[in-house]
C-alpha atoms as a PDB file:
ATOM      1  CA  UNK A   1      75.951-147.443  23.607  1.00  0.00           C
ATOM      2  CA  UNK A   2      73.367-146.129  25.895  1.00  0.00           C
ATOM      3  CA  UNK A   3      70.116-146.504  27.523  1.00  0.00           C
ATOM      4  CA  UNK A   4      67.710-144.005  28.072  1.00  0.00           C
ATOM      5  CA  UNK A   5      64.259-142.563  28.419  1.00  0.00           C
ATOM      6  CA  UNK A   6      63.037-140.127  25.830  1.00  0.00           C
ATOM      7  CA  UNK A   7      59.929-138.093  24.737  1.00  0.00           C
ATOM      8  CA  UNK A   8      61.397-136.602  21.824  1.00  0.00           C
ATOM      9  CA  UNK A   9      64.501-135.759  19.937  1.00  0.00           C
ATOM     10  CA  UNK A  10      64.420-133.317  17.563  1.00  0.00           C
ATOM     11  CA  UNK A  11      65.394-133.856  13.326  1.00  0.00           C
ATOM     12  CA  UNK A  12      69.136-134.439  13.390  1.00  0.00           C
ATOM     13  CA  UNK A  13      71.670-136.709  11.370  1.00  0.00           C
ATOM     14  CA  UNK A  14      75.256-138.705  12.468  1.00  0.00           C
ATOM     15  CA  UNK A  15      78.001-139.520  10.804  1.00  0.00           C
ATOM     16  CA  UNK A  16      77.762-143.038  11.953  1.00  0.00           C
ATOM     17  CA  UNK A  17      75.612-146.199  11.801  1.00  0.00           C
ATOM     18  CA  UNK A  18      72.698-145.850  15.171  1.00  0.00           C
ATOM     19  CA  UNK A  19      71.138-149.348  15.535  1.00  0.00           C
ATOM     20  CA  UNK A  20      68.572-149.232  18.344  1.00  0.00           C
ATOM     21  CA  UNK A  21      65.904-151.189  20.431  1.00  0.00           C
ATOM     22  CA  UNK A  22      62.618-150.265  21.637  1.00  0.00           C
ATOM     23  CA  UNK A  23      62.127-151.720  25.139  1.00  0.00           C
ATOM     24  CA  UNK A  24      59.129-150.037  26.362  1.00  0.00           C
ATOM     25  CA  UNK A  25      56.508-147.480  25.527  1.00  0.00           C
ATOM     26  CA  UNK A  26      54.887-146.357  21.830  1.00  0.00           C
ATOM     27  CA  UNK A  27      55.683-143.192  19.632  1.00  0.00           C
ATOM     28  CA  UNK A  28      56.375-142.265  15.998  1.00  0.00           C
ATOM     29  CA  UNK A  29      60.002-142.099  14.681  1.00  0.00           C
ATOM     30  CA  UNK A  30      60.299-140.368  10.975  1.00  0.00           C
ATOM     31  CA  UNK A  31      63.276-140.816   8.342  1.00  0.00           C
ATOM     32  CA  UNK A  32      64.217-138.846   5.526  1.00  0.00           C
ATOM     33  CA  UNK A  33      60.276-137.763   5.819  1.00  0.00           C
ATOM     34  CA  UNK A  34      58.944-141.588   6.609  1.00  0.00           C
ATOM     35  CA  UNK A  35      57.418-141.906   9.334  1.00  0.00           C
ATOM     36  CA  UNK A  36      56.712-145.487  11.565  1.00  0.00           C
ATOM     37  CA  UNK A  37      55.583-146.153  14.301  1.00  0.00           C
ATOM     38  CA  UNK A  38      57.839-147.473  17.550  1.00  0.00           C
ATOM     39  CA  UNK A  39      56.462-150.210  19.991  1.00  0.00           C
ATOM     40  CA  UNK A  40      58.432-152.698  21.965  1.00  0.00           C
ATOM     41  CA  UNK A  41      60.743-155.073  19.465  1.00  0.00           C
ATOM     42  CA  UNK A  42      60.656-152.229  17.179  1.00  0.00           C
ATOM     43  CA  UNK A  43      64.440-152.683  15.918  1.00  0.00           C
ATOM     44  CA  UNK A  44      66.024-149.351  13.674  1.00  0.00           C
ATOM     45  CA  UNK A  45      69.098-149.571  11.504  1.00  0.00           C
ATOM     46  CA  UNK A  46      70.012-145.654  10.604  1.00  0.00           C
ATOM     47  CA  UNK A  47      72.730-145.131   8.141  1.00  0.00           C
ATOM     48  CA  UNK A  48      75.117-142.460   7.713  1.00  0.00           C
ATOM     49  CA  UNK A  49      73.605-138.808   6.954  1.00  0.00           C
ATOM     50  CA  UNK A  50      69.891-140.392   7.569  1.00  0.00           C
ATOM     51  CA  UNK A  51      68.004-137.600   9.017  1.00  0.00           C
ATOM     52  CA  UNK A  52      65.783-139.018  11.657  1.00  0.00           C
ATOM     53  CA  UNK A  53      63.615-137.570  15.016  1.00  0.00           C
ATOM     54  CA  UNK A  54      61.344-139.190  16.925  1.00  0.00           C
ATOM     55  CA  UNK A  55      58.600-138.904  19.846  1.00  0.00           C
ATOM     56  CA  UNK A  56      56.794-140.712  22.601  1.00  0.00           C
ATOM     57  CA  UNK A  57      52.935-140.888  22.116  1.00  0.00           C
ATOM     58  CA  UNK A  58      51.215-138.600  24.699  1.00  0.00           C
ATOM     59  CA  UNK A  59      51.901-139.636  28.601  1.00  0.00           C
ATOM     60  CA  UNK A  60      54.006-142.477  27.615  1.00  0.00           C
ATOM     61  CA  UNK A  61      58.235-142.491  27.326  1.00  0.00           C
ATOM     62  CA  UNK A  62      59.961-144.671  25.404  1.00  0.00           C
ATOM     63  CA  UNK A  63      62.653-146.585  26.882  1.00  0.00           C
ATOM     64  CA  UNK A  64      65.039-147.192  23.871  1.00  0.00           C
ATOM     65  CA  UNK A  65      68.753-148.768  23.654  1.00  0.00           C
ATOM     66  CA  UNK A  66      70.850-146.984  21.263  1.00  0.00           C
ATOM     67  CA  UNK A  67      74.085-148.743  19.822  1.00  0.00           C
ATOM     68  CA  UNK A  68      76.503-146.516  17.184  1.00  0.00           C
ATOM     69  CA  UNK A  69      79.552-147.284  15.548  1.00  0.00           C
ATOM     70  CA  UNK A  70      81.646-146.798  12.218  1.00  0.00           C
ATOM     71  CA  UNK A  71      79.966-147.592   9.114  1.00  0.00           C
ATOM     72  CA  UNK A  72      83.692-149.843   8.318  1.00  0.00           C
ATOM     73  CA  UNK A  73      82.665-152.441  10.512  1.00  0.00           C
ATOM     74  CA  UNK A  74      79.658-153.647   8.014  1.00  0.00           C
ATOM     75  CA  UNK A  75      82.128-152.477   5.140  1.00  0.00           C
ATOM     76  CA  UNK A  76      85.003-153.967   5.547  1.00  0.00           C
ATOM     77  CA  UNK A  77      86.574-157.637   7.242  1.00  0.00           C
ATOM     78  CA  UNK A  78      85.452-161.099   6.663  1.00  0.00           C
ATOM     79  CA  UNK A  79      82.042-160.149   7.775  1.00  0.00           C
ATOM     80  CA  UNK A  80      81.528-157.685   4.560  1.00  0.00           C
ATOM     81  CA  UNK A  81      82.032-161.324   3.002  1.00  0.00           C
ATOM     82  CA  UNK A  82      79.224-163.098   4.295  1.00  0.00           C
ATOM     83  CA  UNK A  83      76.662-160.419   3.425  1.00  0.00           C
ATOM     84  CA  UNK A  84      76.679-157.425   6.071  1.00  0.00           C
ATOM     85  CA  UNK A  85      77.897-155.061   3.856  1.00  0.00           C
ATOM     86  CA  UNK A  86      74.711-155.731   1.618  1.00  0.00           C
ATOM     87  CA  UNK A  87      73.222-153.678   4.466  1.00  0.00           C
ATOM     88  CA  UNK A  88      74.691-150.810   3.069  1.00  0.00           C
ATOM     89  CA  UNK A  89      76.356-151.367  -0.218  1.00  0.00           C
ATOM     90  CA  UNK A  90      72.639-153.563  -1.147  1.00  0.00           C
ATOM     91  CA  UNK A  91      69.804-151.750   0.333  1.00  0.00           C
ATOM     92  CA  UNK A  92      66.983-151.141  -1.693  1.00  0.00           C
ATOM     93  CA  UNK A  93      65.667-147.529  -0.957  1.00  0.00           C
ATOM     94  CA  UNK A  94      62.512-148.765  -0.351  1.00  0.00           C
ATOM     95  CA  UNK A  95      63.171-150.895   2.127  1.00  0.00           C
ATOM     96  CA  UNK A  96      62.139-149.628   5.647  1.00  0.00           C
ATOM     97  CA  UNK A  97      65.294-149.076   7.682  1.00  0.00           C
ATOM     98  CA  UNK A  98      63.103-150.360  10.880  1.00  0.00           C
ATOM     99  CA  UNK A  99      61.956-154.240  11.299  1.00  0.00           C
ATOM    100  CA  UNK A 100      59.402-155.236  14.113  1.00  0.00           C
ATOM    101  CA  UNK A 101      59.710-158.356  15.707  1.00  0.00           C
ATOM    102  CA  UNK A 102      57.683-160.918  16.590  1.00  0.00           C
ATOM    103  CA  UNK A 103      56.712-161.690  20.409  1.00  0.00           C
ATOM    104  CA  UNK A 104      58.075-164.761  20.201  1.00  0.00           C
ATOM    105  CA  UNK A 105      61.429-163.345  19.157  1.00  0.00           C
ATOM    106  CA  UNK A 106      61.450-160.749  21.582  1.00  0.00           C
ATOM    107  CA  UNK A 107      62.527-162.045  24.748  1.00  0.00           C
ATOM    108  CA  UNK A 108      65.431-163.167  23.186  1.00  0.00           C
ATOM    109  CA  UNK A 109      66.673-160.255  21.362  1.00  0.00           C
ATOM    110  CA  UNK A 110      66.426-158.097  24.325  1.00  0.00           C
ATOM    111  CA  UNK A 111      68.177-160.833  26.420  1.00  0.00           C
ATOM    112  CA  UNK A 112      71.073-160.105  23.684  1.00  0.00           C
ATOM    113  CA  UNK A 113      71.039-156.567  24.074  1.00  0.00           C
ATOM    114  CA  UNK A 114      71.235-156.712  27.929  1.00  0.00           C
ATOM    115  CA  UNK A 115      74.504-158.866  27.420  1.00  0.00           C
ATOM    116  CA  UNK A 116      75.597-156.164  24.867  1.00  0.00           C
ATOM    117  CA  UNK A 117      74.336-153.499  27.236  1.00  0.00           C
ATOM    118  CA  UNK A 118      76.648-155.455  29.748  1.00  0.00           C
ATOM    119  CA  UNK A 119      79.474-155.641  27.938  1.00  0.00           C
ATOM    120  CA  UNK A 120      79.722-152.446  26.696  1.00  0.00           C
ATOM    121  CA  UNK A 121      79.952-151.052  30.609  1.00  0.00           C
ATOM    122  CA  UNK A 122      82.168-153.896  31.631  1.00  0.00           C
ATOM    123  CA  UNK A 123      85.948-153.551  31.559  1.00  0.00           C
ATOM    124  CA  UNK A 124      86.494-157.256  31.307  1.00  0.00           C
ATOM    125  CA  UNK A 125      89.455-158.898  29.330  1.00  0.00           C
ATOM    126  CA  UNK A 126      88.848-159.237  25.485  1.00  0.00           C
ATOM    127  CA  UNK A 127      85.876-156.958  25.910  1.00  0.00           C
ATOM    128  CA  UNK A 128      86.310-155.587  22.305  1.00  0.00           C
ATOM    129  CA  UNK A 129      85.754-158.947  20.871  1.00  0.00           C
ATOM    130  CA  UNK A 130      83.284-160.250  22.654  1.00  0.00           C
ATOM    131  CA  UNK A 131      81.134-156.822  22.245  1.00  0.00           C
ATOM    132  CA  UNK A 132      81.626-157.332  18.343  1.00  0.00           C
ATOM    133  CA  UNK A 133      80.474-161.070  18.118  1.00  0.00           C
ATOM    134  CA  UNK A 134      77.137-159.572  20.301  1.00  0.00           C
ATOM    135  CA  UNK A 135      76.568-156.642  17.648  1.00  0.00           C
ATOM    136  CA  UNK A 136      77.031-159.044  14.825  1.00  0.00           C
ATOM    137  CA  UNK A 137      74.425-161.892  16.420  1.00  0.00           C
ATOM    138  CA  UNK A 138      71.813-158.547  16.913  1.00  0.00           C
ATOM    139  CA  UNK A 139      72.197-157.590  13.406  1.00  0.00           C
ATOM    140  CA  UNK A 140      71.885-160.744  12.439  1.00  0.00           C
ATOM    141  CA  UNK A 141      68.475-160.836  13.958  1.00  0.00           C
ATOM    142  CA  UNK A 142      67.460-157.595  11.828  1.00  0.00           C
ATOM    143  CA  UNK A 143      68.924-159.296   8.272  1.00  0.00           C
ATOM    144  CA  UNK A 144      66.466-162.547   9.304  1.00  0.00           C
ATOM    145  CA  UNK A 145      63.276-161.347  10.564  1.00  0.00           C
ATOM    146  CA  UNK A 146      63.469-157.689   7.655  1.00  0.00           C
ATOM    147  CA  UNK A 147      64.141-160.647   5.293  1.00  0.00           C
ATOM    148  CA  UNK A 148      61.262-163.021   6.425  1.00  0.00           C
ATOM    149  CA  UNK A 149      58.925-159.791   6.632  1.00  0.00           C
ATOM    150  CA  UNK A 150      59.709-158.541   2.675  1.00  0.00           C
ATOM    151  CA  UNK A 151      56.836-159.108   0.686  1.00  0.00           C
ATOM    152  CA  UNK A 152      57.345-161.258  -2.469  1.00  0.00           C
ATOM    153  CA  UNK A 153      57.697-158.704  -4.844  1.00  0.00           C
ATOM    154  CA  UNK A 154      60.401-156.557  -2.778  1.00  0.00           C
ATOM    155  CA  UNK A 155      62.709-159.803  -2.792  1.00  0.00           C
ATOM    156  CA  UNK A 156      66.000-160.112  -4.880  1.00  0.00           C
ATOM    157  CA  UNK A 157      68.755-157.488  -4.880  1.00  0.00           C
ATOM    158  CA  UNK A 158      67.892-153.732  -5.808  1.00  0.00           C
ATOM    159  CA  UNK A 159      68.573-152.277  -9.201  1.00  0.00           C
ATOM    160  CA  UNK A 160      71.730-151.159 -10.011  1.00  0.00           C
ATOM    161  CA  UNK A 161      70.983-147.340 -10.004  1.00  0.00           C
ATOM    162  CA  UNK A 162      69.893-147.526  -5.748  1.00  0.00           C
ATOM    163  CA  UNK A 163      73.173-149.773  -5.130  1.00  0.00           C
ATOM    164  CA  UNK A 164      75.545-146.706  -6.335  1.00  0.00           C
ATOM    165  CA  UNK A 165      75.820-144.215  -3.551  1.00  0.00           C
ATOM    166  CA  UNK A 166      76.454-146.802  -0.571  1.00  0.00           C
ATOM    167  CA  UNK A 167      80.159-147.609  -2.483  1.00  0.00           C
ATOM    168  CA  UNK A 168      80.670-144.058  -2.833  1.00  0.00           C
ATOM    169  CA  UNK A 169      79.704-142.880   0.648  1.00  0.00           C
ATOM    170  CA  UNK A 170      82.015-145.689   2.013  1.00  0.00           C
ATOM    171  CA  UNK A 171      85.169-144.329  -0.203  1.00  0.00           C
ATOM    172  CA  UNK A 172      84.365-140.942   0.727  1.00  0.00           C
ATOM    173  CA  UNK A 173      84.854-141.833   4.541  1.00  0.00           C
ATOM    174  CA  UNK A 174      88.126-143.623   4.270  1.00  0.00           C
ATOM    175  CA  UNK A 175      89.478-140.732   1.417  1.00  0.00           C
ATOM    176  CA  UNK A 176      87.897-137.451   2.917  1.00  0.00           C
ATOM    177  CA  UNK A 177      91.223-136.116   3.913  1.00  0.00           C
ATOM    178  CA  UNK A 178      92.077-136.429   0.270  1.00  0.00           C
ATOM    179  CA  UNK A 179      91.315-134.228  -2.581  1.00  0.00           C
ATOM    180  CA  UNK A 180      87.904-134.972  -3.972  1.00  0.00           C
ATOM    181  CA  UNK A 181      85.660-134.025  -6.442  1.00  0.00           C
ATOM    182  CA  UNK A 182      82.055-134.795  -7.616  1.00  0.00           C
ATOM    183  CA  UNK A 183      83.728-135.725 -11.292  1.00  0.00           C
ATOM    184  CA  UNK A 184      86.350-137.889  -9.724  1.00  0.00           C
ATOM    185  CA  UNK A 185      84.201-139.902  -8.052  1.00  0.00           C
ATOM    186  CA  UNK A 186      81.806-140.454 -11.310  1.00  0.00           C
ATOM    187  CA  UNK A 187      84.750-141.410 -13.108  1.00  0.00           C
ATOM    188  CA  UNK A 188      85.593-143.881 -10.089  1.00  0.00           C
ATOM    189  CA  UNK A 189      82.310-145.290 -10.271  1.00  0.00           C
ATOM    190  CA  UNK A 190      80.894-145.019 -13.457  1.00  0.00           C
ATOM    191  CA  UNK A 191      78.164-142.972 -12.400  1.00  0.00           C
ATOM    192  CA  UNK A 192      77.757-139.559 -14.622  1.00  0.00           C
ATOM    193  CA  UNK A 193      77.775-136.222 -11.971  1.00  0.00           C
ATOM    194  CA  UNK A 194      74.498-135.783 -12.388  1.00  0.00           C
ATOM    195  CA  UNK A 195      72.842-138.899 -11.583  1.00  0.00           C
ATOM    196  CA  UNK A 196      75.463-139.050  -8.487  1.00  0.00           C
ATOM    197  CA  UNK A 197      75.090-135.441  -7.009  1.00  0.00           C
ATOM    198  CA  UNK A 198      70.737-136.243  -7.362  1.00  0.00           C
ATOM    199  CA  UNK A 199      71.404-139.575  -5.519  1.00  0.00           C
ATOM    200  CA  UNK A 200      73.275-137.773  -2.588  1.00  0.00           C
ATOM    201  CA  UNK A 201      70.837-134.984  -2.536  1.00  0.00           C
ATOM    202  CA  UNK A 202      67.325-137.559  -2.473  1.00  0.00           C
ATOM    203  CA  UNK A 203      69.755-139.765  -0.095  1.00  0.00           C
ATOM    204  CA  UNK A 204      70.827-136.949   2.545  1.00  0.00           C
ATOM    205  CA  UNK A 205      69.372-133.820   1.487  1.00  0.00           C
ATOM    206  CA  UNK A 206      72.760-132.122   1.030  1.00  0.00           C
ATOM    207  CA  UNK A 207      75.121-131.526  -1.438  1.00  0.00           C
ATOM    208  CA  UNK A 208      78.339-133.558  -2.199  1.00  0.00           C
ATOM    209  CA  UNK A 209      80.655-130.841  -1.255  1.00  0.00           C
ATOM    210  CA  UNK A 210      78.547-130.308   1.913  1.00  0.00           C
ATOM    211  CA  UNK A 211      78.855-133.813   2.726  1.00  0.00           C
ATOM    212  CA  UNK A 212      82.204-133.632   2.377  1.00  0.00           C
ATOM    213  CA  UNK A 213      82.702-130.767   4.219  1.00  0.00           C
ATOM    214  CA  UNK A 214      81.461-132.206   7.690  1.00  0.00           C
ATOM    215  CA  UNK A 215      83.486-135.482   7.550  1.00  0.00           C
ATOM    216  CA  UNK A 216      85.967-132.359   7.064  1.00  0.00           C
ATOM    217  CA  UNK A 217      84.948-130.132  10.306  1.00  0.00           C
ATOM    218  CA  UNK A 218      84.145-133.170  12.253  1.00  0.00           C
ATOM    219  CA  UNK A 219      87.623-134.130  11.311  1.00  0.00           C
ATOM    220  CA  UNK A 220      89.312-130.584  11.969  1.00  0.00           C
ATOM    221  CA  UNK A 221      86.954-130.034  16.098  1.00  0.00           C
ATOM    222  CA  UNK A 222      88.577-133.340  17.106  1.00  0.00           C
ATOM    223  CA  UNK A 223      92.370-132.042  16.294  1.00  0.00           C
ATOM    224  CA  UNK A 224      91.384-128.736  17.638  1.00  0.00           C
ATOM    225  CA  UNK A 225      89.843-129.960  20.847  1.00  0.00           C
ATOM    226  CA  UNK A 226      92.808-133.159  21.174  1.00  0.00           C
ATOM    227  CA  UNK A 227      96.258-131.188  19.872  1.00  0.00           C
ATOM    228  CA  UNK A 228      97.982-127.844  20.000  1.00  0.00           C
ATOM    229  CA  UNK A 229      98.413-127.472  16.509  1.00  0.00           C
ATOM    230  CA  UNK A 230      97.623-123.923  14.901  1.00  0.00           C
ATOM    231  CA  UNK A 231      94.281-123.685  13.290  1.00  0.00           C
ATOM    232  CA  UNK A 232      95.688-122.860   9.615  1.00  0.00           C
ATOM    233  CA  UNK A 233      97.746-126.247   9.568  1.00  0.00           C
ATOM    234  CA  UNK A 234      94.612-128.118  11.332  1.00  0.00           C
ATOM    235  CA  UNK A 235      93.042-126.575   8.495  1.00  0.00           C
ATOM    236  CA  UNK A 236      95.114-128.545   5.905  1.00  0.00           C
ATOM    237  CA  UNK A 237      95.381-131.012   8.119  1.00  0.00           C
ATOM    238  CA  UNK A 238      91.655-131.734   7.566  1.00  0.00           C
ATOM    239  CA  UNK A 239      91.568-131.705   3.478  1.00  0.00           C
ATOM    240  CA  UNK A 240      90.996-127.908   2.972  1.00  0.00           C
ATOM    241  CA  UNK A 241      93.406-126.480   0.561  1.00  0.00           C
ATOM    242  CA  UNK A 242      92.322-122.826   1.669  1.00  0.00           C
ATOM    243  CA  UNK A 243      92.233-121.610   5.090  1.00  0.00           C
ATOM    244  CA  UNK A 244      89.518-119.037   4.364  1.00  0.00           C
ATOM    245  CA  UNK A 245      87.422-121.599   2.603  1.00  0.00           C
ATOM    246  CA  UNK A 246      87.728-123.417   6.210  1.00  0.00           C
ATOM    247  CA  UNK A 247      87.166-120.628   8.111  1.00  0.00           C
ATOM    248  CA  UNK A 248      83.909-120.032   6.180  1.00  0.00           C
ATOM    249  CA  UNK A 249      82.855-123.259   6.254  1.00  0.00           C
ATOM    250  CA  UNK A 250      83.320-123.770  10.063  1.00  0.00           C
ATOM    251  CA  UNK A 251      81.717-120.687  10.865  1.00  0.00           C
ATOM    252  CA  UNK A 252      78.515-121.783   8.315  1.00  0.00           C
ATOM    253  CA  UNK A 253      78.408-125.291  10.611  1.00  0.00           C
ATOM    254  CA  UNK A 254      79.580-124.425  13.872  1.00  0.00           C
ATOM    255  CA  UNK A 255      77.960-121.185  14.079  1.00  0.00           C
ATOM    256  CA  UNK A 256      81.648-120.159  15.861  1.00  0.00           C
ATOM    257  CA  UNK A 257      85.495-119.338  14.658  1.00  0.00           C
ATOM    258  CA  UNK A 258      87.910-122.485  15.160  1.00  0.00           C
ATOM    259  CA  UNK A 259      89.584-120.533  17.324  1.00  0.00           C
ATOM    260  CA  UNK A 260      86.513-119.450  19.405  1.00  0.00           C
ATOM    261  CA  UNK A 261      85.338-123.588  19.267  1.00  0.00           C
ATOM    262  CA  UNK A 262      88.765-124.263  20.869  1.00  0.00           C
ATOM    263  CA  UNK A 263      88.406-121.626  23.394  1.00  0.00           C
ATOM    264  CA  UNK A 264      84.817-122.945  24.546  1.00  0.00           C
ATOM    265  CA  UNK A 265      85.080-126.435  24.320  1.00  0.00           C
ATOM    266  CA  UNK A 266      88.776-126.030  26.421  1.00  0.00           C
ATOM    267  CA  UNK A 267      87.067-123.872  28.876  1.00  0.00           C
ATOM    268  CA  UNK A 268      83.833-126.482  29.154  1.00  0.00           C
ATOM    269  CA  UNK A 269      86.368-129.192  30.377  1.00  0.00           C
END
């Protein structure tokens, strides 16, 4: 979690859920070629492989806090129970991924994220659990006031083609290690290859096997930056079953060799 100032960030995409806070100032923010605008109590939910950017209007800064964390924690638990995972496994692609609140809700919402802002650099007994019960009571305020702003005719849950990819994305993340194909999934999920390889490309403007293959080299920097292990087993290691397939495909997304990404990042520390 952080706080900062910014006048722009430029088009770029996680891995992770980024829920964020506008505190002060006015700009644009676009996703997947959306754009809204950003004021103060603008809230943002960004999912996985979203690609977003955003800017401060002329002579103003926006003053922004940013929280990120693992897509499992809406996915999975009691909490997935109660609804959150609707965030993800439910969302109707037409619903804006941004809600703005209403002044009278705002003092209170950024109250929360100061105690979540708190926590976070605190090192105080049980912090873990208390910063998850603040996270849940903030998303909680996005669920209520999106769902009171929905106009009547975007009520009611999606329809069944738009709720596919979110089940799929989340199996993807806890199996990438594992051998996977576009056909295996669509016989996982009932969802014919072509209707699921169009839904990832409309969803994150990249291929299956592309996705894939950064959960794989995100995977494969953090063994090669955190072990000793040679770079052909890290290679396995990380769900290739071909060393020069990983070499190529590390070299297309790092714009480096493993071995030179090792090398650098060592040296940089």
């Amino acid at each position: 979690m952080k706080k900062k100032k910014y006048t722009s960030v430029s088009p770029h995409r996680h891995d992770f859920i980024e829920f964020s806070l506008v505190l002060e100032g006015r700009g644009k923010e676009r996703i997947n070629g959306a754009e809204h605008d950003l004021r103060p109590g603008t809230l943002v939910l960004l999912l996985p492989y979203q690609i977003h950017e955003y800017r401060s209007l002329a002579d103003d800064r926006l003053t922004m806090y940013i929280c990120n964390f693992d897509m499992q924690l809406l996915a999975t638990g009691p909490e997935a129970a109660w609804g959150l995972d609707e965030l993800l496994l439910g969302r109707d692609p037409d619903q804006p991924a941004y809600v703005r609140l209403p002044e009278e809700a705002l003092g209170e919402t950024v109250r929360l994220w100061d105690a979540l802002y708190g926590e976070y650099e605190s090192s105080q007994a049980w912090r873990p659990i208390v910063l998850r019960s603040l996270l849940l009571q903030a998303l909680s305020q996005f669920v209520r006031h999106g769902s009171a702003a929905q106009e009547p005719n975007k009520k009611g849950r999606p329809a069944p083609s738009s709720r596919n990819i979110w089940p799929v994305v989340q199996y993807v993340y806890e199996h990438f290690l594992d051998p996977l194909s576009l056909q295996e999934l669509s016989e996982r999920f009932h969802v014919h290859p072509t209707q699921l390889s169009s839904q990832f490309g409309e969803q994150f403007g990249l291929h299956f096997v592309d996705f894939l293959h950064e959960l794989r080299i995100r995977h494969a920097c953090s063994l090669l930056l955190s072990s000793t292990l040679p770079i052909a087993q890290i290679a396995f290691e990380s769900g290739f079953s071909s060393y020069p397939t990983f070499s190529r495909v590390f070299l297309r997304l790092k714009g480096v060799t493993p071995r030179q990404y090792r090398e650098r990042r060592n040296g940089e520390r």
